[in-house]
Amino acid sequence: MTRVHDRGGWPGAGPINRAEHELSWWEKRTDALMRLMWTPERRVIRVDEMRRAIESMEPGQYEKASYYERWLHALETLLIEKGVLTREEIELKVKELDKR
Amino acid sequence: MHDDHHDDPHAPLAHDHPQTEFEKRVDAVQALLIEKGIITPDDVRRAVEEMDSRSPALGAKVIARAWVDPAFKGRLLANAKRAIAELGIEFTQEAALFAVENTEKVHHVVVCTLCSCYPRGLLGYPPDWYKSLNYRSRVVVDPRGVLKEFGLELDANVEVRVLDSTADMRYLVIPPRPAGTERMDEEELASLVTRDSMIGVARARTPALQ
């Protein structure tokens, strides 16, 4: 069975949107945080685990999400899975930062 | 407004526009990782700067050298990581790096059908279209059609090879040196090498007519 991330030859693909955007600060930081998690001295997350986390997204969610939304999803999922952070901690921190 | 809170993890985050849900979540994850001592604000800044220092200019430097120095091109094709190190470029990605040469007979174009693997160490962040579902879907089944969309029409007798990158393998395309560049020096040549020509969806620029 072809899974959602395995796009080669995916039917119904249309024209390629060649517009480009400068990465925003949150996108660059999502990229940076993920890379920091897999540096040799940390090895909190491995590249293959990150791929697995992205590839197991629900297909509709995968297709709708932007590139770094997928990375952020993987980052949160894996940090929670590994017990580094908890879902509650993240939600609480989001609310806390929101009030500032 | 992001330069004023790097050194103090507890400083309020300054934003000059309403934060999106995703910005809030990255802020939260980053703040928690700093609180737990897993990373420091400096680590984050350095990691962003490391990627910001990578751009197609690095790849262009490599290609220009390959154009003027056949022995270097040979070493680049044989062992790309070692060859680019000669130019002082460290390819920090763990994945293997392969250089492939486009000629009048063979044209290579690079994709990552599964995600977005890309020689970031030489070209910087991958462009949006490279990561797009449509490029990933189509270039492997209709490369000529896709190249045409990018404005590159290949003769029917040119063999097209699509290289599918993986987490373990990255590719750099060496585009053919444009005609009329015999008198150009390396720096001038590098200015003709575009990012897209190193992915294989375009040719190098031709020199402006004098």
XYZ file of N, CA and C in Angstrom, chain B residues 1 24 36 47 61 65-66 74 84 88 94 97-98 111 120 131 141 149 151 155 160 163 167 186 194 200:
78
model
N 11.329 41.526 14.976
C 11.974 41.929 16.215
C 12.381 40.688 17.004
N 3.654 30.220 18.309
C 3.484 30.023 19.753
C 4.014 28.665 20.170
N 14.900 23.136 30.619
C 15.372 21.820 31.060
C 16.867 21.627 30.832
N 22.567 27.548 15.519
C 22.019 26.583 14.558
C 21.324 27.305 13.402
N 30.538 27.956 -6.316
C 31.998 27.994 -6.213
C 32.584 26.631 -6.629
N 34.865 25.849 -10.089
C 36.168 25.193 -10.009
C 36.196 23.956 -10.921
N 35.098 23.212 -10.900
C 35.034 22.004 -11.739
C 35.119 22.360 -13.226
N 37.231 15.662 -11.744
C 37.399 14.220 -11.561
C 37.304 13.829 -10.087
N 35.040 18.977 -2.080
C 34.596 20.314 -1.654
C 35.383 20.791 -0.432
N 37.550 24.419 1.180
C 37.246 24.922 2.520
C 35.783 24.789 2.902
N 25.430 14.160 7.562
C 25.974 12.806 7.637
C 25.822 12.057 6.322
N 27.390 12.354 -0.274
C 27.159 13.383 -1.290
C 27.742 12.914 -2.620
N 26.933 12.952 -3.660
C 27.400 12.560 -4.989
C 27.248 13.724 -5.961
N 15.363 14.965 -7.104
C 14.106 15.087 -6.361
C 14.291 14.337 -5.046
N 21.886 20.517 1.530
C 21.805 21.799 2.229
C 23.165 22.427 2.489
N 10.015 20.851 -2.235
C 9.354 20.114 -1.164
C 7.883 19.861 -1.492
N 7.791 10.557 -12.967
C 7.049 9.894 -14.049
C 7.054 10.694 -15.349
N 8.025 22.727 -17.852
C 7.349 23.697 -16.995
C 8.342 24.685 -16.389
N 10.853 25.655 -17.946
C 11.441 26.398 -19.058
C 12.640 25.723 -19.686
N 16.340 18.019 -25.942
C 16.185 17.273 -27.183
C 15.774 15.836 -26.860
N 17.424 11.267 -19.941
C 17.084 11.952 -18.700
C 17.167 10.964 -17.538
N 17.197 11.481 -10.215
C 17.850 10.946 -9.026
C 16.976 11.219 -7.806
N 17.535 9.990 2.818
C 18.179 10.516 4.021
C 19.682 10.216 3.999
N 37.129 32.336 -12.628
C 36.307 31.468 -11.787
C 35.157 32.209 -11.116
N 23.356 28.855 -11.239
C 22.176 29.086 -10.411
C 21.878 27.870 -9.553
N 19.186 20.625 -11.386
C 18.949 20.002 -12.681
C 17.652 20.417 -13.356
